[in-house]
mmCIF file of C-alpha atoms in Angstrom:
data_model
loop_
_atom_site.group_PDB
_atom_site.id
_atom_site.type_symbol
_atom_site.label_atom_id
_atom_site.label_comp_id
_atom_site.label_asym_id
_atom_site.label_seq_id
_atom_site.Cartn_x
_atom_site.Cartn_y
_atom_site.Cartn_z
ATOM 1 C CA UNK A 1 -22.573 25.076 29.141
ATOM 2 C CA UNK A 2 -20.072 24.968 31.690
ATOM 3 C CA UNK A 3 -20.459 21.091 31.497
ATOM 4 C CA UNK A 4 -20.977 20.871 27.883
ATOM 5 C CA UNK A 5 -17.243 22.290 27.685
ATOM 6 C CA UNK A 6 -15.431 20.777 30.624
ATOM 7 C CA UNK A 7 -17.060 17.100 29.031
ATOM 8 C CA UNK A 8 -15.403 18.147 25.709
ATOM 9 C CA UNK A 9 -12.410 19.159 27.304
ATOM 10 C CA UNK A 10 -12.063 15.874 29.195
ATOM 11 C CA UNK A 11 -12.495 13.840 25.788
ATOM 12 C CA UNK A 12 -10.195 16.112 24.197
ATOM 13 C CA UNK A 13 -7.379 15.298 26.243
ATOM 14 C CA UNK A 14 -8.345 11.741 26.448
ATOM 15 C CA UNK A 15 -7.723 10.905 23.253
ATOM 16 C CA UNK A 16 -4.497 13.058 22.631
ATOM 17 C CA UNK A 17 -3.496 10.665 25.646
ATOM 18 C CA UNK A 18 -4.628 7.654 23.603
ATOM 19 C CA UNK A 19 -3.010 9.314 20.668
ATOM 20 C CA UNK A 20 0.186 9.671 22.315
ATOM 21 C CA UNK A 21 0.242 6.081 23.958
ATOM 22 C CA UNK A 22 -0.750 4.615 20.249
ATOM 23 C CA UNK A 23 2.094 5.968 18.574
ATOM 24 C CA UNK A 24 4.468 5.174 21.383
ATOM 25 C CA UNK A 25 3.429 1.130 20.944
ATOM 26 C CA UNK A 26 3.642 1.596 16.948
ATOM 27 C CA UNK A 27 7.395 3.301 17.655
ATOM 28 C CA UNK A 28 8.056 0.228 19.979
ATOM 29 C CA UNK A 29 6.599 -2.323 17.422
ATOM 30 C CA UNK A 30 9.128 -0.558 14.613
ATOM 31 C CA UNK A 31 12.127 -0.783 17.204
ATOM 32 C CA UNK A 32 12.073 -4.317 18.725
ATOM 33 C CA UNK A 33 10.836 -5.870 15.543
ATOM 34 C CA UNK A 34 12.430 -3.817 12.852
ATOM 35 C CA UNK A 35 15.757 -3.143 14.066
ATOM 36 C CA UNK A 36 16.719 -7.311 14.293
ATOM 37 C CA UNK A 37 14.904 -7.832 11.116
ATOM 38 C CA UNK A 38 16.852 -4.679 8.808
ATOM 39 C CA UNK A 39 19.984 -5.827 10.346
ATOM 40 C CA UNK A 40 19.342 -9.665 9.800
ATOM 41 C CA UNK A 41 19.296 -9.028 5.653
ATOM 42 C CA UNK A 42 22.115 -6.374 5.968
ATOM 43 C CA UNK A 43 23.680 -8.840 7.488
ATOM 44 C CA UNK A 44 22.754 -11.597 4.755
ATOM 45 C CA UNK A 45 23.835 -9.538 2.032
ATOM 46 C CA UNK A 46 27.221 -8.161 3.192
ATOM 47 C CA UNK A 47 28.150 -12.068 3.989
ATOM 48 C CA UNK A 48 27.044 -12.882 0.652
ATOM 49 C CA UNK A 49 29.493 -12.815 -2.464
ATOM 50 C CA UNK A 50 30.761 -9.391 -3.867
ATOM 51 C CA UNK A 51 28.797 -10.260 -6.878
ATOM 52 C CA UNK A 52 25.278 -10.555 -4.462
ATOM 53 C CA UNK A 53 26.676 -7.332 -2.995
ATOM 54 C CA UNK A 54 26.774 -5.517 -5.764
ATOM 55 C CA UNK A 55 22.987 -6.496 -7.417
ATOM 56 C CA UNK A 56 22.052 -6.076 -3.879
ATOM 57 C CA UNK A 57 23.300 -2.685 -3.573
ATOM 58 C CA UNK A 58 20.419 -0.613 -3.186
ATOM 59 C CA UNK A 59 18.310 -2.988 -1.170
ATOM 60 C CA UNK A 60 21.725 -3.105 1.252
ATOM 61 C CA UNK A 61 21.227 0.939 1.205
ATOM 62 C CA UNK A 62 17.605 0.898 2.287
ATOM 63 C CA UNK A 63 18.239 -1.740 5.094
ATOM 64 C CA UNK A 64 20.355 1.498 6.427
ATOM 65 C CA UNK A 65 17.908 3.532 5.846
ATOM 66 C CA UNK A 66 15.382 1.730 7.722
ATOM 67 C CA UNK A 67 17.966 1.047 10.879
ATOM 68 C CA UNK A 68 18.275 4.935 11.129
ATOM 69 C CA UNK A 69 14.175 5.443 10.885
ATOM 70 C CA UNK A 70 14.342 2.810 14.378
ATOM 71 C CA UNK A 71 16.356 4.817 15.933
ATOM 72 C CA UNK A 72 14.771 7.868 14.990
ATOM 73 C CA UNK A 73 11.594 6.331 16.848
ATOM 74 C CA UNK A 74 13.777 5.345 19.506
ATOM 75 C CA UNK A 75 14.741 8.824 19.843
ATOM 76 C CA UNK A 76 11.282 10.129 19.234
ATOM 77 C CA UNK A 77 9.976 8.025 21.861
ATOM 78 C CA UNK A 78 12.857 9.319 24.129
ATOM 79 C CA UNK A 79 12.157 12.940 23.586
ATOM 80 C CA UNK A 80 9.428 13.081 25.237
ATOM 81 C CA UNK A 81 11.905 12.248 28.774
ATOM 82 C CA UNK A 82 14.661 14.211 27.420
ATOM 83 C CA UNK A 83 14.077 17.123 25.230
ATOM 84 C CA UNK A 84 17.968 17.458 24.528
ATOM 85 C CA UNK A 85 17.118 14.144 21.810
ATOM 86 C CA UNK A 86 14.030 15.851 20.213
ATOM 87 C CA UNK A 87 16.266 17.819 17.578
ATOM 88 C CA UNK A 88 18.099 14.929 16.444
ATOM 89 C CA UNK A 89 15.056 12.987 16.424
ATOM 90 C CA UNK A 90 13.711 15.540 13.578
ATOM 91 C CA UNK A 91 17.184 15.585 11.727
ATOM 92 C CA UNK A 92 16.790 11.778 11.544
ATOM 93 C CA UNK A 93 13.250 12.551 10.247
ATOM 94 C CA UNK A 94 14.538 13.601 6.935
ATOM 95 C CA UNK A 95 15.794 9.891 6.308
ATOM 96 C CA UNK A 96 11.896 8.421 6.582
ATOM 97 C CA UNK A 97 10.354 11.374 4.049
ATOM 98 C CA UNK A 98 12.985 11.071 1.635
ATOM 99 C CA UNK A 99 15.899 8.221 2.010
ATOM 100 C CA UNK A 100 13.428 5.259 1.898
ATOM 101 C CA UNK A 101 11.110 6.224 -0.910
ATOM 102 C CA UNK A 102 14.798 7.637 -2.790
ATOM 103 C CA UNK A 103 15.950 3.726 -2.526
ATOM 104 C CA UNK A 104 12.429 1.858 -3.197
ATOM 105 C CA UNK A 105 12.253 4.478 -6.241
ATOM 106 C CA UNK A 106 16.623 3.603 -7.529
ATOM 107 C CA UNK A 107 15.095 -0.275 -7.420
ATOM 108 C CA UNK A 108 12.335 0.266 -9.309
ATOM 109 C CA UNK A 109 13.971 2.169 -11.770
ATOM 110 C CA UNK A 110 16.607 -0.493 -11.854
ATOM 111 C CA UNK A 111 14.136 -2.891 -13.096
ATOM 112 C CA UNK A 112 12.259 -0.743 -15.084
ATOM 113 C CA UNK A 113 15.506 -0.523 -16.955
ATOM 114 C CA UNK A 114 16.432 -4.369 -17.123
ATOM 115 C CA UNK A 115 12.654 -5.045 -18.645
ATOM 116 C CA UNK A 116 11.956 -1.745 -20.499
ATOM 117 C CA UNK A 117 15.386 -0.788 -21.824
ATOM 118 C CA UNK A 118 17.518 -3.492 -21.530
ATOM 119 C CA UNK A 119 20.710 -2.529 -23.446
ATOM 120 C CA UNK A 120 20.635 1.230 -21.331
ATOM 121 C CA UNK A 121 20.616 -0.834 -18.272
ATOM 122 C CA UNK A 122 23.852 -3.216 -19.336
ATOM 123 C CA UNK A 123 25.561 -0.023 -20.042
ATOM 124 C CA UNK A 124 24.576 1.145 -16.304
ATOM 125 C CA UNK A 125 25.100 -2.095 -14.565
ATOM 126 C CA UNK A 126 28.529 -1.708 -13.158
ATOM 127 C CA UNK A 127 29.033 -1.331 -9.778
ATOM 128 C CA UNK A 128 30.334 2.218 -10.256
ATOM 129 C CA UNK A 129 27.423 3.555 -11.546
ATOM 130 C CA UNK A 130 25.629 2.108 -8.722
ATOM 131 C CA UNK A 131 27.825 3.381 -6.310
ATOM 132 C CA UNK A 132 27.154 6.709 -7.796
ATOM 133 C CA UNK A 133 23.543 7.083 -7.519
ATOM 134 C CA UNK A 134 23.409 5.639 -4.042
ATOM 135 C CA UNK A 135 26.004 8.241 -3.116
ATOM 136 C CA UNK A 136 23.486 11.045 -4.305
ATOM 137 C CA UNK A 137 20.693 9.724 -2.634
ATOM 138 C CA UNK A 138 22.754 9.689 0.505
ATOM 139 C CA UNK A 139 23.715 13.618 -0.717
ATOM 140 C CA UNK A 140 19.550 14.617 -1.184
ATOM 141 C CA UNK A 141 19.219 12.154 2.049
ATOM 142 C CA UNK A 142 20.968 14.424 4.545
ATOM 143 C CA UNK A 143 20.078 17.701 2.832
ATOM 144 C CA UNK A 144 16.481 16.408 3.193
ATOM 145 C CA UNK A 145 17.333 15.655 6.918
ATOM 146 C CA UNK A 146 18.930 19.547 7.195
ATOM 147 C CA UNK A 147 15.906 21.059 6.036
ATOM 148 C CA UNK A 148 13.066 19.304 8.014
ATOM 149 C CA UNK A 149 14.900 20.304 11.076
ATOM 150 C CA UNK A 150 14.957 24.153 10.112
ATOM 151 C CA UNK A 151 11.114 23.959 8.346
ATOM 152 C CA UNK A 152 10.091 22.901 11.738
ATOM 153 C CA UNK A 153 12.270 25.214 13.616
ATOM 154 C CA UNK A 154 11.790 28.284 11.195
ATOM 155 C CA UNK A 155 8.425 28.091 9.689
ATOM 156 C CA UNK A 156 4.820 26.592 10.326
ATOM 157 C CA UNK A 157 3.591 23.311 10.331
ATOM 158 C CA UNK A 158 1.666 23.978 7.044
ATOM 159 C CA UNK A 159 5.061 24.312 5.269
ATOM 160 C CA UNK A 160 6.536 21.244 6.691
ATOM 161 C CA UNK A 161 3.640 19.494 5.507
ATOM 162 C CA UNK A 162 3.627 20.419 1.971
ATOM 163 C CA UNK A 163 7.428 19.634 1.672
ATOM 164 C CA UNK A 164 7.001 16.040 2.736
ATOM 165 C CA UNK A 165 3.141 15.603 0.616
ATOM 166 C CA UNK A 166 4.589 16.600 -2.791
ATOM 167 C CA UNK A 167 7.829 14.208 -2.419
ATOM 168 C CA UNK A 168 5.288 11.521 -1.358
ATOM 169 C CA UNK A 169 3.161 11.761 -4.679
ATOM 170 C CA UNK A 170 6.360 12.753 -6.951
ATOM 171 C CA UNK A 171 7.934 8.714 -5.637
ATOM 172 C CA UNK A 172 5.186 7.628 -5.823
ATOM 173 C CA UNK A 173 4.205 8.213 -9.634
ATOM 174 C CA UNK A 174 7.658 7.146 -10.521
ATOM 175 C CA UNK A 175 7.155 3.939 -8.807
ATOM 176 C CA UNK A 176 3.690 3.725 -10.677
ATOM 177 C CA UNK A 177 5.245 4.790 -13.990
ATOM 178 C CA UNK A 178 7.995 1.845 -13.456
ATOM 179 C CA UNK A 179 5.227 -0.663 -12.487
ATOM 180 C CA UNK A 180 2.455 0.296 -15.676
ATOM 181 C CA UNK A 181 5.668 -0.050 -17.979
ATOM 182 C CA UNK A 182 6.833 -3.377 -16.855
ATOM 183 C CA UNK A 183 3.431 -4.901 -16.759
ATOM 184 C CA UNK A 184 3.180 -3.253 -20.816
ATOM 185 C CA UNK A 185 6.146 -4.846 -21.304
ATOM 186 C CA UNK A 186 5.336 -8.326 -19.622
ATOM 187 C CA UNK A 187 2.485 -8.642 -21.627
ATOM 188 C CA UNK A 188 4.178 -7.883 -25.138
ATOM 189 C CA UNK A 189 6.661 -10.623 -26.888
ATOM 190 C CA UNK A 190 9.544 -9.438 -28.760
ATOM 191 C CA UNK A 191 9.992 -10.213 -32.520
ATOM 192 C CA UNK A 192 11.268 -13.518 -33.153
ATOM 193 C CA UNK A 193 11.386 -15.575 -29.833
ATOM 194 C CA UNK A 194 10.756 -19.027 -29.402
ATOM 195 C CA UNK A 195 9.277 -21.032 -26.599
ATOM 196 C CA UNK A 196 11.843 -21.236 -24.518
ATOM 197 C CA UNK A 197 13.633 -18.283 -24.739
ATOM 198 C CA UNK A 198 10.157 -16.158 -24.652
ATOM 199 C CA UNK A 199 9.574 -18.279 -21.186
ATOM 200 C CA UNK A 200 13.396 -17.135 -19.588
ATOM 201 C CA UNK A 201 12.366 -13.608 -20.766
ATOM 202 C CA UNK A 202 9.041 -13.559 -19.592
ATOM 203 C CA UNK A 203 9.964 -15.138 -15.966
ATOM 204 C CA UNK A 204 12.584 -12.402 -16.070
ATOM 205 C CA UNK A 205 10.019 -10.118 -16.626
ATOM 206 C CA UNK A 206 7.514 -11.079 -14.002
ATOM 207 C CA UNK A 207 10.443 -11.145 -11.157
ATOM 208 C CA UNK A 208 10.691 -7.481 -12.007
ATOM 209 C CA UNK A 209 7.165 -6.993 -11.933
ATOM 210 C CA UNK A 210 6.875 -8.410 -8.919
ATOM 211 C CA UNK A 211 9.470 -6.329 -7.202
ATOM 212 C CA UNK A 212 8.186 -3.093 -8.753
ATOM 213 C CA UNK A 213 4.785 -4.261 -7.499
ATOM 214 C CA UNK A 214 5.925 -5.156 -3.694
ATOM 215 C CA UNK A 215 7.972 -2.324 -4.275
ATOM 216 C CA UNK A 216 4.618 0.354 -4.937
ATOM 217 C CA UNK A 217 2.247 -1.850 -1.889
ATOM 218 C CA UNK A 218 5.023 -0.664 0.345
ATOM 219 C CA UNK A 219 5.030 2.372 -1.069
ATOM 220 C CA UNK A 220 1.381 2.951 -1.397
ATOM 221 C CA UNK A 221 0.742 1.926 2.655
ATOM 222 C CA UNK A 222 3.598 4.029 3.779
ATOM 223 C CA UNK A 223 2.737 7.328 2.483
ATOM 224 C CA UNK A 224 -0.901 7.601 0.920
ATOM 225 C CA UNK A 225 -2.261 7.758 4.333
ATOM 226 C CA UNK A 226 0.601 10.473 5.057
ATOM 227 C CA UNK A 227 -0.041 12.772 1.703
ATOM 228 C CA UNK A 228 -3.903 12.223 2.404
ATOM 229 C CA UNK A 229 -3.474 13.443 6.082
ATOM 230 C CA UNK A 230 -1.099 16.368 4.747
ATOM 231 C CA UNK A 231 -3.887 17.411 2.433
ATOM 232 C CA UNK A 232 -6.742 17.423 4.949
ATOM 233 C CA UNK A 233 -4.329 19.524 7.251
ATOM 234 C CA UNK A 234 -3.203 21.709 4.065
ATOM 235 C CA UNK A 235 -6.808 22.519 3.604
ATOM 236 C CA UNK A 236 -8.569 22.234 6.517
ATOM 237 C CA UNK A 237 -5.783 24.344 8.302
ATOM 238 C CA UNK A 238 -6.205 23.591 11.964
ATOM 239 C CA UNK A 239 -4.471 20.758 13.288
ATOM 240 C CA UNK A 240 -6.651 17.659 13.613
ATOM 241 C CA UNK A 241 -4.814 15.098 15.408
ATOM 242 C CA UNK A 242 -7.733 12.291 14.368
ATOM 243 C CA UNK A 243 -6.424 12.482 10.459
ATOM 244 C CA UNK A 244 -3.418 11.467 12.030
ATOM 245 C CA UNK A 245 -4.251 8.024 13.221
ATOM 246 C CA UNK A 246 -4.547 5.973 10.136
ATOM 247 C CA UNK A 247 -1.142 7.394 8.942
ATOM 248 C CA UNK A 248 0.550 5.593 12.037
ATOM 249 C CA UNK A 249 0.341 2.250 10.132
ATOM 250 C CA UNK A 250 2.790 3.215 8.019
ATOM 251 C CA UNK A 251 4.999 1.685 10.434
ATOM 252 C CA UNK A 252 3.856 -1.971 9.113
ATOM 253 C CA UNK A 253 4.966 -1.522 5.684
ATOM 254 C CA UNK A 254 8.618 -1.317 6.353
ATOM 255 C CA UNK A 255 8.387 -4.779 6.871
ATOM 256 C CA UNK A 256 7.314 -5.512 3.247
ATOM 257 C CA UNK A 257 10.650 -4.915 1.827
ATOM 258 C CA UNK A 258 12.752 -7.589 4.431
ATOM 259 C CA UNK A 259 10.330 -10.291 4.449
ATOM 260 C CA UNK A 260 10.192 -9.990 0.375
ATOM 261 C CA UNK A 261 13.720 -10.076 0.612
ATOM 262 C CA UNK A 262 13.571 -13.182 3.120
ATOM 263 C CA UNK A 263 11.570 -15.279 0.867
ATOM 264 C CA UNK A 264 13.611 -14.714 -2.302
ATOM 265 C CA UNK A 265 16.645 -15.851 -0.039
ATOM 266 C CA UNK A 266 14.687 -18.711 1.393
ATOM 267 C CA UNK A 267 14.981 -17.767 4.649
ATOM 268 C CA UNK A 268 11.312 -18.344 5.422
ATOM 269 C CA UNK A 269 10.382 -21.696 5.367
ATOM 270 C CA UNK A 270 6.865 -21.621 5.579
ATOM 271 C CA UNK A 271 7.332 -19.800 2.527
ATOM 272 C CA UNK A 272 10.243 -21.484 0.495
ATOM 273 C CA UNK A 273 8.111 -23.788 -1.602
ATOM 274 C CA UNK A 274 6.907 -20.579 -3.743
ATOM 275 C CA UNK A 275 10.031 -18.651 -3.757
ATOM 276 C CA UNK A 276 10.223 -18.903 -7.426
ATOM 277 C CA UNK A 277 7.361 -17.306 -8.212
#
């Protein structure tokens, strides 16, 4: 028995030490890769025109967003050397659970609008208006960022799990929502076009679908694997670090949105002869 336990023990902390390493080369990955890469199209769309800046508003907004989640990971990593960086670490968590998803969801809804309800989103269009809701999602942002850091500090891991699951799956049904209602409205004509004008529509159309779509993949590989996790922890009650694993990857899907980005701008040219599509 004696051995039975001590082999289990040894495995045990094995993998929490495989574990541990695994997530410190996924936080590395995000850092050396991602930070160049968010800051390469924040850079490309603050050089741009005023007029790029402000259709590019909410993309420019998420490229923040995604600089602060690197250095969160950077700090995360760094905690574990100096414990004096783990709090800001999990203030800075708040921006991954909610900031990101807040922007991928304003840019779906943004093109939801534009296909869906065009003459709403003409009204909307102005600058101000973006300015506005990006301003608010900076507002739930750092609220969001406020309260991980006490749910951690004040309560149990259970409640700091449910508060991050049931934002995943409320962005992520909006996304959906956006998506199923573009692709409706992609596949319907509008009274009285003709062939050419139903064509600019249409391409218009399938941009925005395309987006939405990218958009929801992103979304879909960044936090399933997170809410699924949550829910087996939710339920199951004790902490099983193995549920865990798969939800690491999550790390490779914040490179959807800048390479999308890339090859729109034609910045990739392996890439640049389908950039219309």
């Amino acid at each position: 028995m004696n051995c039975t336990t001590s082999g289990a023990s040894t495995n045990s902390t094995t993998f929490l030490t495989f574990l541990d390493n695994y997530e410190m080369w996924i936080f590395s990955i995000n850092v050396v890769f991602g930070l160049p890469t968010h800051s390469y199209v924040l850079w490309l769309i603050v050089s741009g025109t005023g007029r790029r800046v402000a259709s590019e508003i909410f993309m420019l907004n998420l490229c923040c967003c995604e600089i602060f989640i690197c250095v969160d990971f950077f700090f995360f990593t760094l905690s574990g050397y100096i414990a004096n960086l783990l709090p800001l670490a999990l203030i800075l968590q708040g921006v991954a659970m909610t900031g990101r998803p807040v922007f991928q969801c304003l840019m779906c809804v943004e093109r939801y609008l534009a296909v869906v309800h065009p003459v709403t989103f003409l009204k909307y269009k102005p600058l101000r208006y973006r300015v506005i809701c990006c301003t608010a999602a900076w507002v739930i942002t750092f609220g969001s960022c406020l309260v991980c850091l006490m749910i951690f500090l004040l309560f149990t891991f259970t409640v700091h799990t449910w508060f991050y699951t049931l934002q995943f799956l409320l962005f992520l049904f909006i996304q959906l929502f956006c998506l199923v209602a573009v692709l409706r409205a992609l596949k319907q004509s509008g009274p009285g076009e003709r062939g050419r004008e139903r064509e600019e529509e249409n391409h218009m159309k399938r941009r925005a679908f395309y987006l939405i779509l990218i958009t929801t993949v992103a979304m879909v590989m960044t936090y399933v694997p997170f809410t699924i996790a949550g829910f087996i922890t939710i339920l199951a009650h004790p902490y099983y670090v193995s549920v865990w694993c798969p939800a690491l990857f999550y790390v490779l899907a914040s490179f959807v949105q800048p390479v999308h980005y890339l090859h729109q701008a034609g910045k990739l040219s392996c890439l640049c002869s389908s950039k219309n599509l």
